[in-house]
Amino acid sequence: MEMLIAGKWIDKEEKIEVRNPYDNSFIDTVPSGNAEDVAAAVKAAAEGCAVNRDLPVHRRMSILRKAADIVEENAEDFARTISTEGSKTIRESRKEVARAVQTMLISAEEARRIVGETIPFDSMPGSENRVGYYFRFPIGIIAAITPFNDPLNLVAHKVGPAIAGGNTVVLKPATVTPLSAIKLGKALMDAGLPDGVLNIVTGYGAKIGDALVSNKRIRMISFTGGVEAGEKIVKRAGLKKIGMELGSNTPVIVCDDCDLDKAVELSVSGAFWAVGQNCIGVQRIYIEKEIYKRFETLFVARTRQMKIGPQLEEDTDIGPMITEGEAKRIERWVNDATKKGAKILTGGKRRGSIYEPTVLADVPSGCKLDKEEVFAPTVNLYPVKDLDEAIKRANDVDYGLHAGIFTSDIGKAFKAIREIEVGGIIINDSSDYRIDMMPFGGVKNSGLGREGIKFALQEMTEPRVVCFNL
Ligand code: NAP
């Protein structure tokens, strides 16, 4: 496939191969972009700024709605693309496509709600003869940098509101999963998006990242990815607005008064969705000690039922990790934890890029599985004395994106809501529950700012004051 600059689909001699992480089979190539391609894309985006700014809101809305229709009409093709270039099973990918359609439709709806207010200038003595208001205007060029794990919907979460708000975009998708993003770009162009409003540069972040994020014409960086890349980008960005959707090592608390079967079922799903490569996937489960053994037995039994296989087979529950290197990394982390005393209750073996769904107990505090983001199909079970201990340990990390709690006690739920340091808390469901219109983002190392269309639109537009001296 090709990259998109100034409305033209461009190929290059130097290419990057896109391969299926299950069996390394070849899928397609994309151009290997360089700093000149970034500069050309920024130039095109600069020329597109006035075009999208001046596009009536109803036109932006109809383009976004039409693109959503195109994605929906080709849903199975999009799902198969996600499942061949990435890790997700076909059932998971179908859900991602359905959500991406929603993300585009919500972007269209929110475009009509970008509103301002009148300002009571006469509240200040001496300003009695003044009237005015503020409205929100587009911020300009947005650099959108996206990760591999939701290669379609997380792109829609940046491109949808950016277009709705009248901005232009230079998109750099993850190098291992660029095809879903390019297909979304094609849907938008087929829907009538003017040239230059969306530009897509494919290429390695390590090679073109600096040229993109340090470009002075770019007014905002909207980044989703890991903390390491996020910190590098912040250091290079200079004076521009920054949105950071980063990682986490999400806690879930299971209280002794909860519906245990439901807690087990939903936590297993939350731990192993997308092979655990999910920023709000369940990583640390704190279980009140009265029910710990029962929970552990049921959780391990349910995990053992998960079927590993190729992503496109309908009954596969767990596909490959995104690369063999990532599977080797988690193998090292698990070996390190077991050397320090952790016990593997099930799983723990690697075959190429496949890592078995793995449940651990006695994970010592301070090792990587306990403190860092695993982004892999492993989950730690911890018995705790009571809710106070669970909350204290849930908070004792550098991340804070989502948390979950299972309880039938409303008092316990409200205590957790008040005291857990996160951007979202889910009661009686796994931490990985999300819909696309809610504010989404984290505290601590989990990020800066919020996505969720209405909230992204606040970040992607700015208020301009208008004052008449009568
Ligand atoms: P990543 O390695 O940080 O890469 C994310 C994107 O940044 C990719 O497009 C990457 O390009 C690019 N990049 C890397 N270094 C860069 C640099 N120096 N300058 C500019 N761009 C650079 O993350 P990932 O492995 O794809 O995704 C997993 C991470 O994303 C996890 O930590 C996960 O928690 C996080 N995530 C967060 C959310 C959220 O909403 N909070 C959602 C999903 C995922 P290349 O692909 O070319 O390296």
XYZ file of C-alpha atoms and ligand atoms in Angstrom:
518
model
C 0.000 0.000 0.000
C 1.050 3.614 -0.400
C 1.302 6.671 1.793
C -0.841 9.770 1.366
C 0.579 13.254 0.857
C -1.419 16.221 -0.491
C -4.166 13.920 -1.767
C -1.764 11.712 -3.745
C -0.970 8.084 -2.980
C 2.815 7.812 -3.059
C 5.099 4.807 -3.243
C 8.877 4.717 -2.714
C 11.647 2.396 -3.674
C 12.618 1.813 -0.078
C 9.867 -0.279 1.494
C 8.899 -1.877 4.780
C 7.390 -5.366 4.735
C 4.248 -6.004 6.734
C 4.049 -9.589 7.990
C 1.554 -11.728 9.904
C 2.907 -12.165 13.452
C 1.493 -15.721 13.664
C 3.569 -17.322 10.918
C 5.638 -14.428 9.570
C 3.868 -14.718 6.200
C 4.184 -11.711 3.891
C 1.102 -9.460 3.595
C 2.133 -6.257 1.827
C 4.674 -3.439 1.811
C 4.462 0.242 2.717
C 6.943 2.972 1.786
C 9.738 3.634 4.250
C 9.246 7.365 4.760
C 12.062 9.773 5.587
C 12.443 13.337 6.886
C 11.716 14.830 3.422
C 8.431 12.931 3.270
C 7.542 14.313 6.687
C 8.355 17.843 5.489
C 6.204 17.336 2.362
C 3.319 16.025 4.478
C 3.565 18.998 6.868
C 3.615 21.399 3.907
C 0.497 19.743 2.468
C -1.176 19.881 5.886
C -0.307 23.582 6.184
C -1.914 24.240 2.803
C -4.958 22.193 3.894
C -5.495 24.235 7.063
C -7.555 26.992 5.449
C -9.456 24.397 3.413
C -10.767 22.444 6.380
C -11.173 25.561 8.533
C -13.496 26.991 5.886
C -15.347 23.751 5.183
C -18.884 24.170 6.557
C -19.506 21.954 9.567
C -22.266 20.081 7.711
C -19.684 19.088 5.053
C -17.227 17.835 7.658
C -20.110 15.878 9.201
C -21.191 14.296 5.952
C -17.600 13.299 5.076
C -17.135 11.637 8.479
C -20.520 9.873 8.223
C -19.771 8.675 4.692
C -16.360 7.354 5.769
C -18.088 5.510 8.643
C -20.492 3.973 6.103
C -17.593 2.857 3.892
C -15.868 1.193 6.862
C -19.137 -0.495 7.856
C -19.819 -1.731 4.316
C -16.305 -3.233 4.236
C -16.275 -4.343 7.863
C -15.083 -7.890 7.221
C -12.192 -6.690 5.048
C -11.132 -4.222 7.766
C -11.416 -6.963 10.417
C -9.287 -9.360 8.388
C -6.682 -6.632 7.859
C -6.457 -5.990 11.625
C -6.199 -9.736 12.291
C -3.511 -10.424 9.711
C -1.192 -7.489 10.357
C -1.802 -7.574 14.132
C -2.431 -9.910 17.029
C -6.172 -9.731 17.451
C -8.449 -12.672 16.781
C -11.045 -12.158 14.067
C -13.799 -11.859 16.695
C -11.840 -9.156 18.515
C -11.124 -7.341 15.246
C -14.806 -7.292 14.277
C -15.508 -5.518 17.565
C -12.740 -3.020 16.866
C -14.220 -2.254 13.433
C -17.698 -1.737 14.920
C -16.180 0.647 17.465
C -14.226 2.545 14.808
C -17.499 3.102 12.917
C -18.958 4.534 16.139
C -15.873 6.705 16.673
C -16.331 8.253 13.220
C -20.080 8.728 13.698
C -19.599 10.336 17.119
C -16.969 12.628 15.561
C -19.571 13.709 12.988
C -22.151 14.352 15.734
C -19.746 16.269 17.950
C -18.715 18.536 15.080
C -22.036 20.378 15.499
C -21.474 20.805 19.229
C -18.233 22.805 19.074
C -19.760 25.877 20.650
C -18.739 29.044 22.507
C -20.485 31.428 24.936
C -21.294 35.095 25.213
C -19.099 36.982 27.669
C -20.652 39.481 30.146
C -18.079 42.211 29.492
C -20.262 44.652 31.469
C -19.396 42.744 34.655
C -16.259 44.926 34.736
C -16.782 48.638 35.512
C -15.646 50.601 32.482
C -16.700 47.859 30.026
C -20.430 48.686 29.952
C -20.322 49.456 26.228
C -18.760 46.157 25.234
C -20.383 42.969 23.934
C -18.803 39.805 22.699
C -18.344 36.083 22.826
C -15.803 33.337 22.281
C -15.892 30.564 19.737
C -13.570 27.596 19.293
C -11.246 27.604 16.306
C -9.078 24.790 14.891
C -5.626 24.442 16.418
C -3.982 23.775 13.014
C -1.763 20.835 12.076
C -1.951 17.822 14.389
C 0.705 15.098 14.322
C -1.095 11.843 15.176
C 1.185 8.988 16.234
C -0.502 5.648 16.889
C 0.402 2.207 18.354
C -0.041 -1.313 16.998
C -2.607 -2.742 19.368
C -5.819 -1.074 18.048
C -4.544 -0.174 14.576
C -7.904 1.122 13.318
C -9.921 2.534 16.210
C -7.073 4.431 17.858
C -6.360 6.075 14.502
C -10.061 6.986 14.213
C -9.862 8.479 17.741
C -7.347 11.053 16.494
C -8.338 11.585 12.869
C -12.117 11.774 13.547
C -12.087 14.648 16.069
C -9.191 16.391 14.296
C -11.253 16.615 11.090
C -14.459 17.449 12.989
C -12.637 20.365 14.635
C -11.447 21.809 11.306
C -7.779 20.794 11.643
C -5.378 18.966 9.363
C -3.415 15.839 10.235
C -0.076 14.187 9.601
C -0.596 10.590 10.715
C 2.242 8.199 11.499
C 0.830 4.737 12.202
C 2.777 1.970 13.970
C 5.257 0.387 11.584
C 4.096 -3.175 12.251
C 0.403 -2.364 11.605
C 0.097 0.444 9.025
C -2.466 -1.165 6.686
C -5.636 -0.592 8.744
C -4.736 3.104 9.082
C -4.122 3.461 5.330
C -7.476 1.793 4.601
C -9.201 4.284 6.917
C -7.405 7.082 5.040
C -8.733 5.673 1.739
C -12.274 5.567 3.173
C -11.991 9.241 4.156
C -10.646 10.266 0.749
C -13.422 8.258 -0.992
C -15.888 10.066 1.275
C -14.750 13.395 -0.196
C -12.136 14.665 2.258
C -10.261 17.511 0.505
C -6.594 16.982 -0.410
C -4.080 17.857 2.301
C -6.476 17.557 5.249
C -5.220 14.044 6.060
C -1.656 13.018 5.230
C -0.199 9.635 6.144
C 3.549 9.014 6.386
C 4.638 5.428 6.972
C 8.070 4.775 8.417
C 10.021 3.929 11.529
C 9.422 6.180 14.520
C 13.122 6.020 15.356
C 13.929 7.384 11.877
C 11.209 9.973 11.199
C 9.846 10.661 14.687
C 12.145 13.594 15.468
C 11.481 15.331 12.146
C 7.767 15.067 12.792
C 7.496 16.025 16.454
C 10.030 18.860 16.335
C 8.494 20.516 13.244
C 7.490 24.019 14.314
C 4.441 24.214 12.031
C 2.805 21.378 13.924
C 0.596 22.820 16.676
C -0.286 19.630 18.546
C 1.077 16.136 18.993
C -1.544 13.527 19.740
C 0.399 10.421 20.767
C -0.732 6.978 21.872
C 1.987 4.532 22.800
C 4.479 3.569 25.478
C 6.021 5.775 28.156
C 9.515 5.483 26.703
C 8.570 6.915 23.284
C 6.204 9.381 24.981
C 9.000 10.851 27.094
C 11.309 11.147 24.080
C 8.597 12.973 22.153
C 7.880 15.408 24.990
C 11.581 16.293 25.152
C 11.796 16.910 21.384
C 8.454 18.629 20.847
C 9.233 22.183 21.947
C 6.400 24.651 22.384
C 3.292 22.840 21.188
C 0.237 21.224 22.688
C 0.667 17.593 23.710
C -1.813 14.782 24.216
C -0.298 11.592 25.655
C -2.238 8.334 25.939
C 0.286 5.999 27.534
C 0.411 2.627 29.221
C -0.582 1.113 32.546
C -0.377 -2.013 34.724
C -4.017 -2.045 35.576
C -5.355 -3.256 38.940
C -8.652 -5.028 39.607
C -9.986 -5.582 43.141
C -12.187 -8.567 43.962
C -14.120 -8.183 47.234
C -15.468 -11.131 49.213
C -19.089 -9.965 48.708
C -18.975 -9.993 44.894
C -20.534 -12.303 42.321
C -17.508 -14.588 42.037
C -18.367 -16.306 38.744
C -18.896 -12.940 37.080
C -15.639 -11.588 38.529
C -13.717 -14.607 37.201
C -15.283 -14.568 33.744
C -14.827 -10.836 33.173
C -11.314 -10.670 34.656
C -10.097 -13.563 32.468
C -11.468 -11.772 29.424
C -9.932 -8.465 30.598
C -6.534 -10.066 31.153
C -6.237 -11.867 27.826
C -8.112 -9.626 25.351
C -5.805 -8.930 22.398
C -3.247 -11.291 23.978
C -2.985 -8.890 26.919
C -1.712 -6.150 24.606
C -4.287 -3.684 25.859
C -3.518 -0.487 27.766
C -6.430 -1.147 30.179
C -5.988 -4.937 30.286
C -6.090 -6.578 33.718
C -2.561 -7.130 35.069
C -2.788 -7.156 38.888
C -5.761 -8.720 40.712
C -6.112 -8.095 44.467
C -8.502 -10.619 46.036
C -9.825 -10.524 49.601
C -8.290 -13.494 51.401
C -11.597 -15.200 52.363
C -12.309 -15.936 48.697
C -8.745 -16.040 47.351
C -8.434 -19.836 46.922
C -11.833 -20.203 45.240
C -11.068 -17.318 42.901
C -7.643 -18.727 42.047
C -9.021 -22.208 41.253
C -11.814 -20.869 39.045
C -9.548 -18.309 37.332
C -6.891 -20.888 36.443
C -9.510 -23.370 35.199
C -11.125 -20.719 32.972
C -7.733 -19.588 31.633
C -6.870 -23.166 30.651
C -9.968 -23.243 28.408
C -8.598 -20.471 26.186
C -7.732 -21.749 22.730
C -4.480 -20.577 21.168
C -4.350 -20.404 17.373
C -4.191 -18.352 14.170
C -6.053 -15.050 14.412
C -8.451 -15.781 11.531
C -9.865 -19.040 12.938
C -13.300 -18.368 14.423
C -12.709 -20.327 17.632
C -9.282 -18.858 18.468
C -9.217 -16.973 21.783
C -5.507 -16.119 21.881
C -3.416 -15.211 18.856
C 0.306 -14.437 18.640
C 2.013 -11.514 20.319
C 2.873 -8.714 17.912
C 6.468 -9.949 17.395
C 8.616 -12.831 18.541
C 10.810 -10.233 20.248
C 7.878 -9.155 22.418
C 7.130 -12.806 23.316
C 10.790 -13.273 24.284
C 10.662 -10.118 26.409
C 7.723 -11.379 28.483
C 9.395 -14.794 28.769
C 12.406 -13.011 30.341
C 10.192 -11.025 32.697
C 8.357 -14.185 33.857
C 11.664 -16.057 34.323
C 12.992 -13.151 36.368
C 9.867 -13.196 38.582
C 9.981 -16.974 39.107
C 13.672 -16.794 40.057
C 12.635 -14.300 42.741
C 9.867 -16.569 44.075
C 6.826 -16.166 41.816
C 4.808 -19.319 41.069
C 3.313 -20.073 37.639
C -0.222 -21.462 38.134
C -0.797 -22.080 34.433
C 0.945 -21.162 31.154
C 4.450 -19.764 31.119
C 5.640 -21.293 27.849
C 6.609 -19.641 24.573
C 6.552 -20.989 21.011
C 7.813 -18.390 18.511
C 5.554 -15.347 18.856
C 2.981 -17.292 20.894
C 3.062 -16.861 24.656
C 0.593 -18.962 26.617
C -2.003 -17.198 28.765
C -0.197 -17.212 32.092
C -1.421 -16.820 35.668
C 1.060 -16.161 38.469
C 0.916 -16.054 42.261
C 3.457 -14.925 44.879
C 4.889 -12.329 42.494
C 7.407 -10.434 44.627
C 6.853 -6.724 44.911
C 9.295 -4.686 42.883
C 9.889 -7.105 40.008
C 8.874 -6.034 36.502
C 5.693 -8.125 36.400
C 4.550 -6.288 39.522
C 5.625 -2.725 38.766
C 5.943 -2.256 34.975
C 3.396 -2.558 32.192
C 3.531 -6.178 30.932
C 1.503 -5.636 27.719
C 1.394 -9.426 27.401
C -0.900 -12.334 28.357
C 0.198 -12.590 31.992
C -1.743 -11.738 35.138
C -0.741 -11.699 38.827
C -3.077 -12.823 41.630
C -2.519 -11.389 45.127
C -4.454 -12.191 48.331
C -5.165 -9.092 50.456
C -6.413 -8.606 54.010
C -9.073 -6.024 53.131
C -10.066 -3.223 50.746
C -7.677 -0.732 52.362
C -4.698 -2.945 51.547
C -6.012 -3.564 48.024
C -6.353 0.172 47.307
C -2.939 0.944 48.784
C -1.277 -1.684 46.585
C -3.333 -0.727 43.538
C -2.003 2.823 43.880
C 1.597 1.833 44.618
C 2.753 2.095 40.973
C 3.721 4.866 38.567
C 0.625 4.362 36.391
C -3.062 5.235 36.689
C -5.233 4.634 33.629
C -8.186 2.421 34.630
C -9.108 0.166 37.560
C -11.895 -2.329 38.192
C -13.627 -3.446 41.382
C -16.069 -6.308 41.923
C -18.314 -5.803 44.964
C -21.984 -5.773 45.949
C -21.292 -3.216 48.698
C -22.003 0.318 47.487
C -19.876 1.734 50.310
C -16.833 -0.219 49.117
C -17.463 0.882 45.553
C -17.551 4.556 46.564
C -14.428 4.194 48.690
C -12.588 2.796 45.652
C -13.993 5.547 43.410
C -12.649 8.171 45.842
C -9.269 6.650 46.601
C -7.925 4.844 43.527
C -5.713 7.162 41.459
C -6.866 6.551 37.893
C -8.642 8.173 34.939
C -11.525 5.665 35.026
C -12.926 3.116 37.459
C -15.260 0.329 36.403
C -17.557 -1.215 39.015
C -18.491 -4.880 38.576
C -16.668 -5.242 35.310
C -13.121 -5.631 34.124
C -10.965 -2.534 33.920
C -10.946 -2.884 30.140
C -14.541 -1.786 29.626
C -14.718 1.301 27.410
C -17.070 3.042 25.012
C -15.787 5.588 22.562
C -17.639 8.721 23.694
C -16.430 8.652 27.310
C -13.400 10.674 28.482
C -10.393 8.382 28.288
C -6.913 8.953 29.646
C -4.775 8.565 32.712
C -2.839 10.119 35.558
C 0.834 9.690 36.558
C 2.828 7.962 33.779
C -0.388 6.933 32.028
C -0.668 10.226 30.229
C -1.647 13.833 29.726
C -5.070 15.032 28.553
C -8.092 13.013 27.487
C -9.445 11.352 24.358
C -13.092 10.365 23.717
C -14.358 12.557 20.922
C -15.913 15.449 22.844
C -12.852 15.639 25.096
C -10.343 15.312 22.250
C -12.186 18.165 20.517
C -11.541 20.417 23.507
C -7.822 19.642 23.163
C -7.874 20.043 19.375
C -9.588 23.469 19.278
C -8.875 26.751 21.064
C -11.123 29.583 22.249
C -10.921 32.900 20.384
C -12.444 35.917 22.115
C -14.409 38.466 20.107
C -15.141 41.850 21.707
C -17.096 44.758 20.154
C -16.452 48.272 21.527
C -19.825 49.864 20.753
P 5.384 2.552 21.017
O 6.508 1.645 20.767
O 5.523 3.626 22.018
O 4.995 3.168 19.581
C 3.872 3.981 19.402
C 4.060 4.830 18.161
O 5.120 5.766 18.398
C 4.471 4.051 16.917
O 3.880 4.617 15.774
C 5.983 4.252 16.892
O 6.571 4.080 15.631
C 6.064 5.686 17.350
N 7.362 6.095 17.870
C 8.285 5.361 18.508
N 9.335 6.119 18.860
C 9.074 7.380 18.428
C 9.770 8.617 18.491
N 10.957 8.722 19.070
N 9.208 9.712 17.945
C 7.996 9.627 17.359
N 7.287 8.474 17.256
C 7.813 7.364 17.806
O 4.076 1.720 21.441
P 3.485 0.380 20.835
O 4.363 -0.759 21.211
O 3.116 0.557 19.405
O 2.124 0.305 21.663
C 2.049 -0.169 22.948
C 1.978 0.941 23.965
O 0.890 1.818 23.681
C 1.682 0.401 25.352
O 2.490 1.031 26.302
C 0.222 0.743 25.563
O -0.193 0.824 26.903
C 0.117 2.040 24.863
N -1.285 2.328 24.541
C -1.942 3.299 25.232
C -3.283 3.546 24.971
C -4.046 4.627 25.673
O -5.059 5.064 25.128
N -3.625 5.085 26.837
C -3.949 2.781 24.008
C -3.232 1.787 23.339
C -1.898 1.578 23.607
P 7.199 2.651 15.206
O 6.052 1.728 15.161
O 7.805 2.929 13.901
O 8.201 2.288 16.261
